[in-house]
XYZ file of N, CA and C in Angstrom:
732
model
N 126.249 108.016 83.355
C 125.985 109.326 82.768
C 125.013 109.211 81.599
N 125.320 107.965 80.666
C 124.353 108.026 79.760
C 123.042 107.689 80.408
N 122.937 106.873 81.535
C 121.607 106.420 82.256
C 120.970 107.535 81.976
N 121.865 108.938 82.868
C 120.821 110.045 83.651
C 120.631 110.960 82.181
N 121.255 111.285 80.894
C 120.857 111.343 80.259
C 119.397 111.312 79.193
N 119.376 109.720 79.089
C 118.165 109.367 78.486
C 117.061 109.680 79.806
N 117.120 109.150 80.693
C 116.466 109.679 81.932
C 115.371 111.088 81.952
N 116.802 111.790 81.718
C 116.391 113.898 81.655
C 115.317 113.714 80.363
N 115.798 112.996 79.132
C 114.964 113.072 77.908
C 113.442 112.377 78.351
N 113.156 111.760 79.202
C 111.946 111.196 79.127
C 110.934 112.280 80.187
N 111.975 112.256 80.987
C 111.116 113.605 82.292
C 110.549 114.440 81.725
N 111.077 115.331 80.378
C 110.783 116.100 80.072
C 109.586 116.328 79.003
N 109.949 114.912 78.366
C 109.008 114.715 77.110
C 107.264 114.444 77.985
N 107.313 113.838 79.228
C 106.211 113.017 79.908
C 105.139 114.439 80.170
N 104.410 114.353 79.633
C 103.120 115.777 80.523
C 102.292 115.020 80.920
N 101.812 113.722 80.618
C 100.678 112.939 80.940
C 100.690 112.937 82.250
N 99.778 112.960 83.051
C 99.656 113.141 84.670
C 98.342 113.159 85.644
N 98.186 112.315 86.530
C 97.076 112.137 87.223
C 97.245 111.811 89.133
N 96.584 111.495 89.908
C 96.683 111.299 90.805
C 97.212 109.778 90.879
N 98.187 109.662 91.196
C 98.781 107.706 91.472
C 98.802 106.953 92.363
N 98.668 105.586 92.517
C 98.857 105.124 93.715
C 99.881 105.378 94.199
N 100.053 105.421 95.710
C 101.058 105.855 96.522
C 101.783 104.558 96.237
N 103.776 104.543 95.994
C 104.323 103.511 96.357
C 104.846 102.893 97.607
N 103.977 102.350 98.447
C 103.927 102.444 99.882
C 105.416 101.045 99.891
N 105.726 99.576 99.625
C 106.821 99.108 99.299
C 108.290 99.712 99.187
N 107.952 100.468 98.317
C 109.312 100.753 98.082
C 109.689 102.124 99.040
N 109.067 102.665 100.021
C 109.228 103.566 100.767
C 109.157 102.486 102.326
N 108.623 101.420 102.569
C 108.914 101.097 103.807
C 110.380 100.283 104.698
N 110.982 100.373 103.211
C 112.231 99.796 103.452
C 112.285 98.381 104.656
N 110.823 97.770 104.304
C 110.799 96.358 105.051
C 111.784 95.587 104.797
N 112.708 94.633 105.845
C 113.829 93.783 105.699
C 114.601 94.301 106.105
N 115.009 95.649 106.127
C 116.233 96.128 106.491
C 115.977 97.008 107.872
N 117.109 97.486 108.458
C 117.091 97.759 110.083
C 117.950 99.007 109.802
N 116.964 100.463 110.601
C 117.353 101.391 110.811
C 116.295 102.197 110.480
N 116.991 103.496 110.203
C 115.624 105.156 110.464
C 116.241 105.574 108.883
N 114.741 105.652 108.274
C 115.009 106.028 106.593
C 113.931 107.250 106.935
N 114.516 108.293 106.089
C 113.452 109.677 106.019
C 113.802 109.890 104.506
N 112.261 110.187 103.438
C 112.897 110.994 102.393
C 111.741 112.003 101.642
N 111.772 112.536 101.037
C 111.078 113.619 100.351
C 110.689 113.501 98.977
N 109.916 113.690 98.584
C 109.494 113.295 97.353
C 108.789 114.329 96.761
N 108.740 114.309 95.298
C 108.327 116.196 94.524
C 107.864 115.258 93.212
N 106.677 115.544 92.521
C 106.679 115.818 91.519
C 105.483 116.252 91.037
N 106.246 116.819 89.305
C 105.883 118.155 89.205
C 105.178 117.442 87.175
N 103.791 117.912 86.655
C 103.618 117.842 85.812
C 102.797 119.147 85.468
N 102.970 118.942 83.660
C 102.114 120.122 83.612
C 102.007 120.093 81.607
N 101.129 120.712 81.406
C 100.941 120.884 80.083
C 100.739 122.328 79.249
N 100.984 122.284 77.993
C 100.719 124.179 77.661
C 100.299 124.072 76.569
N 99.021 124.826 75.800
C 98.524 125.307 74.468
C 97.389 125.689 75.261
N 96.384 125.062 74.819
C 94.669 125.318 74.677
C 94.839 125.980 75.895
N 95.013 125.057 77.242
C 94.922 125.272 78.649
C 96.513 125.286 79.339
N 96.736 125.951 80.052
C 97.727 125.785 80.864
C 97.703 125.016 81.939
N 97.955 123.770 82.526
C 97.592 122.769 83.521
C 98.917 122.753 83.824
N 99.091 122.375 85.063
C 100.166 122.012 86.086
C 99.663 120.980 87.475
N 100.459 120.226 87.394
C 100.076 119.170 88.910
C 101.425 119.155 89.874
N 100.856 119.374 90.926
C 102.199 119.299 91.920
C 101.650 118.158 92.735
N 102.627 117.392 93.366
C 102.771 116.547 94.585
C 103.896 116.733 95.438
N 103.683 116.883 96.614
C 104.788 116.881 97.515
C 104.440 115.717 98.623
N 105.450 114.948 98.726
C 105.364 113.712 100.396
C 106.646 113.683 101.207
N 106.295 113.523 102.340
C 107.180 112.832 103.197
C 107.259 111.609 103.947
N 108.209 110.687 104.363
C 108.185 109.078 104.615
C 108.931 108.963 105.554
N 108.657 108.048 106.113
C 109.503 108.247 107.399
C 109.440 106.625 107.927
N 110.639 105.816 107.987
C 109.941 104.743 108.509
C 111.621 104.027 109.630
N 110.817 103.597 110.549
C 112.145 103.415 111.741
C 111.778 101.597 112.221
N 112.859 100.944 111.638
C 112.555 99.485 111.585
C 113.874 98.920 112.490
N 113.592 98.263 113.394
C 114.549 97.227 114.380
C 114.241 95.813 114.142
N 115.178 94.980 115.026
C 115.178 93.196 114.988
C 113.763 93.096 115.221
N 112.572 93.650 116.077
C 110.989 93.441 116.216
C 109.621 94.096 115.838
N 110.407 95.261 115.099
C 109.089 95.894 114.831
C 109.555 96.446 113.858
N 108.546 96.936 112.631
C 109.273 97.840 111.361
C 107.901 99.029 111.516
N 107.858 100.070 111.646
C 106.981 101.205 111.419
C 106.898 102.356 110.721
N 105.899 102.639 110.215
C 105.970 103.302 108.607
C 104.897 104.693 108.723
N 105.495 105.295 107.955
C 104.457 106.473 108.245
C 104.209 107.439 106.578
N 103.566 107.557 105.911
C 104.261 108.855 104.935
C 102.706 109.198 104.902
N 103.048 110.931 104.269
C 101.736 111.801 104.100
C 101.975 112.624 102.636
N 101.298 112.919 101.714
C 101.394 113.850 100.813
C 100.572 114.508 101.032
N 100.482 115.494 99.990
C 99.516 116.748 99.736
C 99.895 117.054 97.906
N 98.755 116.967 97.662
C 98.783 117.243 95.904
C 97.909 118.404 95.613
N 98.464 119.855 94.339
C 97.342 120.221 94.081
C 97.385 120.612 92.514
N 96.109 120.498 91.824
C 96.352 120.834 90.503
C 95.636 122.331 89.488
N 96.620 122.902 88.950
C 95.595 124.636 88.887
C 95.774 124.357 87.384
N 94.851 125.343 86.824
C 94.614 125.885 85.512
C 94.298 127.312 85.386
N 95.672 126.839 84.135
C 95.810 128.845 84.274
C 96.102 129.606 85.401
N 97.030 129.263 86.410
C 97.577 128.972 87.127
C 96.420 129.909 88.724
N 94.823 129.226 88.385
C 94.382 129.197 89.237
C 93.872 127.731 89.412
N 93.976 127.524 91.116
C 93.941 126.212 91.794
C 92.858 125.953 91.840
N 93.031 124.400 90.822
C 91.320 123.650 90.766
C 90.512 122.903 91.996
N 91.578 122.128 92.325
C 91.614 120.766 93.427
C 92.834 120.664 94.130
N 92.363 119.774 94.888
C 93.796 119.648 95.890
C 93.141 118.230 96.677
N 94.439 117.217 97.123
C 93.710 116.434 98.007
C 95.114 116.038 98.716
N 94.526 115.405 99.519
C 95.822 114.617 100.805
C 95.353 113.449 100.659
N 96.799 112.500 101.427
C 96.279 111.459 102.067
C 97.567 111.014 102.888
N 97.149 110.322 104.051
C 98.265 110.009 105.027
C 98.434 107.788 104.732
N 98.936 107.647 105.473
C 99.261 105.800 105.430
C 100.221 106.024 106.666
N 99.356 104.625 107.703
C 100.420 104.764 108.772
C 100.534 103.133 108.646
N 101.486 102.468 109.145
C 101.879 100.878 109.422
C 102.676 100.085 109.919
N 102.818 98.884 110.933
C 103.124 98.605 112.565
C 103.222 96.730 111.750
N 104.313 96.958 111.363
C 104.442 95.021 111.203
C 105.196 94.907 112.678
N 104.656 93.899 113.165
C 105.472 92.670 114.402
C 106.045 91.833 113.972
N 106.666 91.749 113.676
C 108.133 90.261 113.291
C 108.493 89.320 113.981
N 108.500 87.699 112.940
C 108.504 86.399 113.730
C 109.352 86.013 112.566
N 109.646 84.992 113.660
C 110.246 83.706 113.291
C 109.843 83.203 112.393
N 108.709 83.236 112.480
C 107.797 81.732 111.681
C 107.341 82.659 109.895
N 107.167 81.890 109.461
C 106.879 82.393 107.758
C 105.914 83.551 107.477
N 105.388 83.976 108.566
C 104.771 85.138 108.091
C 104.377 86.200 109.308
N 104.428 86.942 109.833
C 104.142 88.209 110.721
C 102.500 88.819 110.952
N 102.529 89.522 111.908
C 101.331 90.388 112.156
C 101.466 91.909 111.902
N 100.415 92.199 110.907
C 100.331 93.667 110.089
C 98.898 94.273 110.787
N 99.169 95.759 110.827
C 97.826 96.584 111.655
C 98.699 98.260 110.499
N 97.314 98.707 110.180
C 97.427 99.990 109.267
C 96.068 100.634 109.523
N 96.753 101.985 109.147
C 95.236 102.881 108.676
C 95.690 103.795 107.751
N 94.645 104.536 107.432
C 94.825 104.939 105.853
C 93.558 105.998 105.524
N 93.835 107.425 105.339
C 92.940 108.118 105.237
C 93.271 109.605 103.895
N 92.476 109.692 103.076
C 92.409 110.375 101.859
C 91.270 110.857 101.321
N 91.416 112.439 101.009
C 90.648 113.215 100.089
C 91.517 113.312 98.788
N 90.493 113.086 98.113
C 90.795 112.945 96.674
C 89.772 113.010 95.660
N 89.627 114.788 95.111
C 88.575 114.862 94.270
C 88.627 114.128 93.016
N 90.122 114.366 92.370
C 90.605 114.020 91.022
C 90.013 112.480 91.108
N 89.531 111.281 92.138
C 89.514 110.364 91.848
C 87.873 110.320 91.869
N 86.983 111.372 92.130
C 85.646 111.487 92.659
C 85.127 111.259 93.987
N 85.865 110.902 94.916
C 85.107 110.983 96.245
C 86.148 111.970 96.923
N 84.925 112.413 97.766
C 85.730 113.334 98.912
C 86.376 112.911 100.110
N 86.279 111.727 100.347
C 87.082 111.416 101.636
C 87.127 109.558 101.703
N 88.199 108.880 101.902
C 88.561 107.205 101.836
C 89.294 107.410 103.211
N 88.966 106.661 104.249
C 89.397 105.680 105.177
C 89.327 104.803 105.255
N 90.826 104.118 106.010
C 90.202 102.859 105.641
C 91.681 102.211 106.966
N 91.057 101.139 108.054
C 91.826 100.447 108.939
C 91.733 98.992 108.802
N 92.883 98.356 109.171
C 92.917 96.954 108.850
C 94.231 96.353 109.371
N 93.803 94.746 109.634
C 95.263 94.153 110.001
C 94.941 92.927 109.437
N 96.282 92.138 109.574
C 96.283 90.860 108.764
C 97.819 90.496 109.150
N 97.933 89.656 108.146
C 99.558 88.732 107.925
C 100.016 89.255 106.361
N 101.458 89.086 106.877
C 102.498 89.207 106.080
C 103.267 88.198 106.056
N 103.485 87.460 105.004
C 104.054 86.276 104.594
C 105.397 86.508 103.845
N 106.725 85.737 104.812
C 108.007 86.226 104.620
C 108.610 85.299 103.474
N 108.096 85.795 102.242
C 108.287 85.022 101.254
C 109.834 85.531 100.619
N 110.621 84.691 99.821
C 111.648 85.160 99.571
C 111.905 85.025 98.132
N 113.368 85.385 97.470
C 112.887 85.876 95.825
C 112.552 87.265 95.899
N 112.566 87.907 96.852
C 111.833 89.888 96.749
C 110.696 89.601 96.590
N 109.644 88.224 96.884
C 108.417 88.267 96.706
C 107.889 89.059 97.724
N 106.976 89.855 97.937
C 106.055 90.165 99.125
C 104.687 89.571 99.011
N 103.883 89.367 100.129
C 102.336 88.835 100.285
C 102.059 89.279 101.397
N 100.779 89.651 101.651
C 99.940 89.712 102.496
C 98.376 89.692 102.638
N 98.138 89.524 103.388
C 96.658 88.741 103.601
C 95.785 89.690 104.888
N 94.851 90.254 104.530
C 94.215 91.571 105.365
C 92.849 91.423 105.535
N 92.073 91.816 106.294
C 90.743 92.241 106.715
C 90.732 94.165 107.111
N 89.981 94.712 106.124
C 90.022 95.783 106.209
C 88.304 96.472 106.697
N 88.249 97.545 106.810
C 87.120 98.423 107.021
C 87.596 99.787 106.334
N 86.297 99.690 105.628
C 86.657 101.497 104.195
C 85.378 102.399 104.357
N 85.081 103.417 104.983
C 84.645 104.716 104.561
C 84.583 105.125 104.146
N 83.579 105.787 103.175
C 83.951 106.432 101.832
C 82.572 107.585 102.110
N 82.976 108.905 101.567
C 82.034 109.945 100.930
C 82.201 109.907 99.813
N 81.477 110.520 98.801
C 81.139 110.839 97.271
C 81.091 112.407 97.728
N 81.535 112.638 96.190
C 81.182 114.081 95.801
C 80.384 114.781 96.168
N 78.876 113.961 96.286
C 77.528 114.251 96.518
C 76.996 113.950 97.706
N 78.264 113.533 99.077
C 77.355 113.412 99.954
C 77.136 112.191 100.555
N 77.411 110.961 99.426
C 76.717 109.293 99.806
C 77.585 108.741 100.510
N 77.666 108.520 101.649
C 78.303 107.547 102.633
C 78.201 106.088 102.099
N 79.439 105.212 102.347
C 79.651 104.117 102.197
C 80.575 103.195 103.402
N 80.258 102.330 103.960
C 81.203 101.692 104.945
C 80.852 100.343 104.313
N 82.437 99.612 104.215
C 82.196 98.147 103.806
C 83.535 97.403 104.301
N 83.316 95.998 104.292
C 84.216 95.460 105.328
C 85.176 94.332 103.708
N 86.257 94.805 103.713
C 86.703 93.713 102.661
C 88.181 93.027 102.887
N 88.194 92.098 102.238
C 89.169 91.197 102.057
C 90.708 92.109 101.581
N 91.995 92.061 101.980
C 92.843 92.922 100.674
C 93.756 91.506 100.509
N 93.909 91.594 99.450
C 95.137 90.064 98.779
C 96.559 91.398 98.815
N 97.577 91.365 98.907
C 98.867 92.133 98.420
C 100.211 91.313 97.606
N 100.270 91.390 96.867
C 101.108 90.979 95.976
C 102.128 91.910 95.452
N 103.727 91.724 95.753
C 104.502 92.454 95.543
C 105.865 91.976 94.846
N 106.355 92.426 93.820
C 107.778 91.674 93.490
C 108.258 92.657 92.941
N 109.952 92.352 92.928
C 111.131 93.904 92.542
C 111.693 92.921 91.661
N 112.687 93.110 90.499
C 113.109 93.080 89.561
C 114.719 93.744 89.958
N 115.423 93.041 89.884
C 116.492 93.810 89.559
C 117.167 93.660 88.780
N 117.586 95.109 88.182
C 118.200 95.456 86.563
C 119.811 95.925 86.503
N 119.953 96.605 85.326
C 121.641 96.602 85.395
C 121.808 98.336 85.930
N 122.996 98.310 86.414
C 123.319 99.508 86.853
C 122.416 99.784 88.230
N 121.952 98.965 89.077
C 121.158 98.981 90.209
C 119.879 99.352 90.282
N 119.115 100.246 88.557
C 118.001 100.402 88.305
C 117.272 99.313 89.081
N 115.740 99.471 88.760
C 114.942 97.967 89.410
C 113.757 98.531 88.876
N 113.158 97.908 88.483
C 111.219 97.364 87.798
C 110.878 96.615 89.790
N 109.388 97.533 89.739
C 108.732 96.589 90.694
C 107.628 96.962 90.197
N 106.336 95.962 91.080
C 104.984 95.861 90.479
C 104.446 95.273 91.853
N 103.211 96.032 92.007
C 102.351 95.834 93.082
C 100.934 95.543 92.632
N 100.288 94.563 93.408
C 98.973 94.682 93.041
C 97.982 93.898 94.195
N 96.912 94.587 94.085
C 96.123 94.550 95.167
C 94.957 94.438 94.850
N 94.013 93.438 95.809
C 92.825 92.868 95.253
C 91.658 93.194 96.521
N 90.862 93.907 96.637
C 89.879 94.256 97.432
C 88.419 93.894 97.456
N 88.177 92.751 97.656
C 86.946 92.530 97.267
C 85.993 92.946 98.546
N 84.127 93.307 98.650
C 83.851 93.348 99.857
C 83.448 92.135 100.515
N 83.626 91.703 101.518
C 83.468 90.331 102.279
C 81.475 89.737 102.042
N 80.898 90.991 101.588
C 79.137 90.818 101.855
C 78.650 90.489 100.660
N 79.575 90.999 99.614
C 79.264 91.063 98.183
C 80.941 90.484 97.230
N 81.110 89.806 97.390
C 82.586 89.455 96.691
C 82.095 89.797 95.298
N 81.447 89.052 94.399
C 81.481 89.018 93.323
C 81.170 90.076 92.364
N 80.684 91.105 93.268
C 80.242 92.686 92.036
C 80.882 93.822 93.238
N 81.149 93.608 94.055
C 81.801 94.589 94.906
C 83.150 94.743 94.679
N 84.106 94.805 94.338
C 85.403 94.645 94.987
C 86.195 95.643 93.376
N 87.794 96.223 94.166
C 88.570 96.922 94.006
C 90.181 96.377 93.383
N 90.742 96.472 92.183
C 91.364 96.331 92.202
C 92.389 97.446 91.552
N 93.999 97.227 91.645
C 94.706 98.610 92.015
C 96.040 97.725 91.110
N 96.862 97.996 90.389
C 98.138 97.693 90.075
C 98.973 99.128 89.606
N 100.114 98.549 90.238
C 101.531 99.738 89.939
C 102.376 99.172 89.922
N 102.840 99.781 88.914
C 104.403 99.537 88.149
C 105.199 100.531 88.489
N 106.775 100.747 88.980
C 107.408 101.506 89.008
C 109.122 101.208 88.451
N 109.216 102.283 87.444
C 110.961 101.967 86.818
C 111.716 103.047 87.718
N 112.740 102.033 88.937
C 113.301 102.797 89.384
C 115.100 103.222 89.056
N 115.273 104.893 89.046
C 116.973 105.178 88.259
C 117.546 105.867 90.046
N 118.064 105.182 90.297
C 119.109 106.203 91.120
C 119.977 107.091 90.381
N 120.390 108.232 90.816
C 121.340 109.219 90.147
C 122.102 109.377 91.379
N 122.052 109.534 92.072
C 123.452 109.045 93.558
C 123.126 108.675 94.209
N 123.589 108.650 95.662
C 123.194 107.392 96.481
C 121.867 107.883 97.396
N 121.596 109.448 97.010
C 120.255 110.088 98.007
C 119.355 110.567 97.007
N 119.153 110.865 95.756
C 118.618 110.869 94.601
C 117.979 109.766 93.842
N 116.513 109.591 93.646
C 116.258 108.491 92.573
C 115.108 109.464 91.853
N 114.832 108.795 90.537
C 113.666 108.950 89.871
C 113.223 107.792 89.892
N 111.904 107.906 89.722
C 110.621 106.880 89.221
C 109.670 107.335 88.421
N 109.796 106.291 87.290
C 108.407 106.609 86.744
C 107.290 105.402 86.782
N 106.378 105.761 87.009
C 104.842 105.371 87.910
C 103.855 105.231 86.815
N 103.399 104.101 86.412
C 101.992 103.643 85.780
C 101.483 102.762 86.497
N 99.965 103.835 86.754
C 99.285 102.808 87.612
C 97.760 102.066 86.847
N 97.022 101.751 87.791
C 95.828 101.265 87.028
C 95.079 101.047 87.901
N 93.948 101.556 88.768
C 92.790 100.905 89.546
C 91.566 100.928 89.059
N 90.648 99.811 89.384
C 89.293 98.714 88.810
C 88.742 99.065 90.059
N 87.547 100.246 90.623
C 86.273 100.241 91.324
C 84.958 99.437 90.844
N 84.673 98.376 90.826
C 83.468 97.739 90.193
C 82.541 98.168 90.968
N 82.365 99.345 91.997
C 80.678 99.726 92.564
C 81.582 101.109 93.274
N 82.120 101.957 91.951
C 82.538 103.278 92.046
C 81.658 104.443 93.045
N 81.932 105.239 93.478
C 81.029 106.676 93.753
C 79.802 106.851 92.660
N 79.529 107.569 93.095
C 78.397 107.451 92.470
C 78.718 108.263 91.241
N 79.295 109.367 91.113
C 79.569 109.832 89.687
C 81.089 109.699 88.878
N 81.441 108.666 89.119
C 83.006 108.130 89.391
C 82.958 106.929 88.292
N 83.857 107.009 87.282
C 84.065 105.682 86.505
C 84.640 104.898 87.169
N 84.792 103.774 86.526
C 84.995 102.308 87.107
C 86.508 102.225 87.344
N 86.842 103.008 86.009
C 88.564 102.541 85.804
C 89.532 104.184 85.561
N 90.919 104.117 86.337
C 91.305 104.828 86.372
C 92.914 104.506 85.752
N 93.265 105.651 85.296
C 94.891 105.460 84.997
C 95.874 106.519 85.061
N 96.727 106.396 85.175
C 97.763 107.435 85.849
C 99.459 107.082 85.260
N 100.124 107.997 85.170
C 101.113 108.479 84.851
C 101.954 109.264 85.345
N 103.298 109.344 86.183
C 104.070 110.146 87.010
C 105.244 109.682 86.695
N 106.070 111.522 86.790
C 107.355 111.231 87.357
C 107.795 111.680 88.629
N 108.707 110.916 89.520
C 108.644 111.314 90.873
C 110.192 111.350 90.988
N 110.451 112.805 92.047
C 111.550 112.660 92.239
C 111.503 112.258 93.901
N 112.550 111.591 94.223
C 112.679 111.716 95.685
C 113.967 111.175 95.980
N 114.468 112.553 97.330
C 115.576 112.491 98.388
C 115.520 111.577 99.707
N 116.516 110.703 99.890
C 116.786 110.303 101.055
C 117.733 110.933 102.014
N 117.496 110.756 103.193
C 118.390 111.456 104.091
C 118.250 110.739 105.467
């Protein structure tokens, strides 16, 4: 009770808010066997000068057996001022691990997003690789991807890159848990001035057994951004989400 307490006090105090990396980990419920569905909401917003508000809504869906684990989730975000609507963007993530014996598996994904708030109008992006069944709650994986990209303005981009995935959970008292993801994208043609990098942190509170909060600081590094797009981005969320 005191958890959900201090909890309510921080939700409320938080207005800081941006578009975040999706927590794709902690929604695929990899390792474990069965059909997970859940819903996810959150809601920021600020008031004086300007009246700003950000909504996100997603859904997840992922159905994992003894040979295959498959993953699916989609949001839709939009953000108004003065409670007329500025932007809005989507993005979907679909993903198909094959499971072995041996220390690491075969991974195949795709991945497609509009997202003004980040400056481009449209990211695709398909790829497969290995997943390495590391233990400790470590995760790894090792990818060859292909990314699409529009700009604001129009400029097409296709580039073929490397992804590193690095994943570890923390577990805390009262079943809370700290995890941290991070991901390294370099392009395969240009490694050394091309490449992408992405980290997220998430403090997770259950409040019953179909209820959690999270709060979400992220951080992604474009070193050859859109064209009218800074390099570095940062973000701040609170997320609620239902399982069922």
């Amino acid at each position: 009770m005191r958890n959900t307490h201090y909890i309510l006090i921080f939700v409320i105090s938080l207005n800081i808010s941006s578009q975040s990396i999706v927590d794709i980990e902690n929604l695929r419920h990899s390792g474990e066997i069965g059909y997970f569905k859940s819903l996810g909401l959150s809601v920021n917003g600020s008031r004086g000068n300007e009246d700003r508000d950000d909504y996100k809504l997603d859904f997840s869906v992922a159905r994992n057996n003894e040979d295959i684990e498959s993953f699916f989730t989609i949001n839709n975000s939009k953000r108004t001022k003065n409670n007329v609507i500025e932007d809005k963007s989507s993005f979907f993530h679909g993903r198909v691990l094959l499971k072995s014996e041996s220390f690491y598996s075969y991974e195949f994904y795709i991945q497609g997003s509009k997202n003004p708030f980040q400056s481009y109008r449209k990211r695709d992006l398909a790829g497969a690789g290995i997943r390495i069944n590391a233990k400790n709650k470590y995760k790894v994986g090792l990818s060859f991807l292909q990314e699409k990209e529009e700009s604001l303005s129009g400029i097409f981009k296709k580039t073929e890159r490397v992804n590193l995935y690095l994943y570890k959970k923390f577990i805390l008292k009262n079943d809370n848990s700290l995890t941290g993801s991070l991901f390294y994208q370099p392009s395969i043609n240009d490694f050394g001035s091309d490449y992408k990098i992405s980290l997220l942190t998430s403090f997770n509170f259950p409040i019953t057994d179909n209820l959690k909060i999270s709060f979400q600081v992220s951080s992604s590094l474009d070193n050859d951004p859109p064209d009218i797009s800074e390099k570095s981005n940062h973000s701040f969320s609170t997320n609620f989400r239902y399982s069922f």
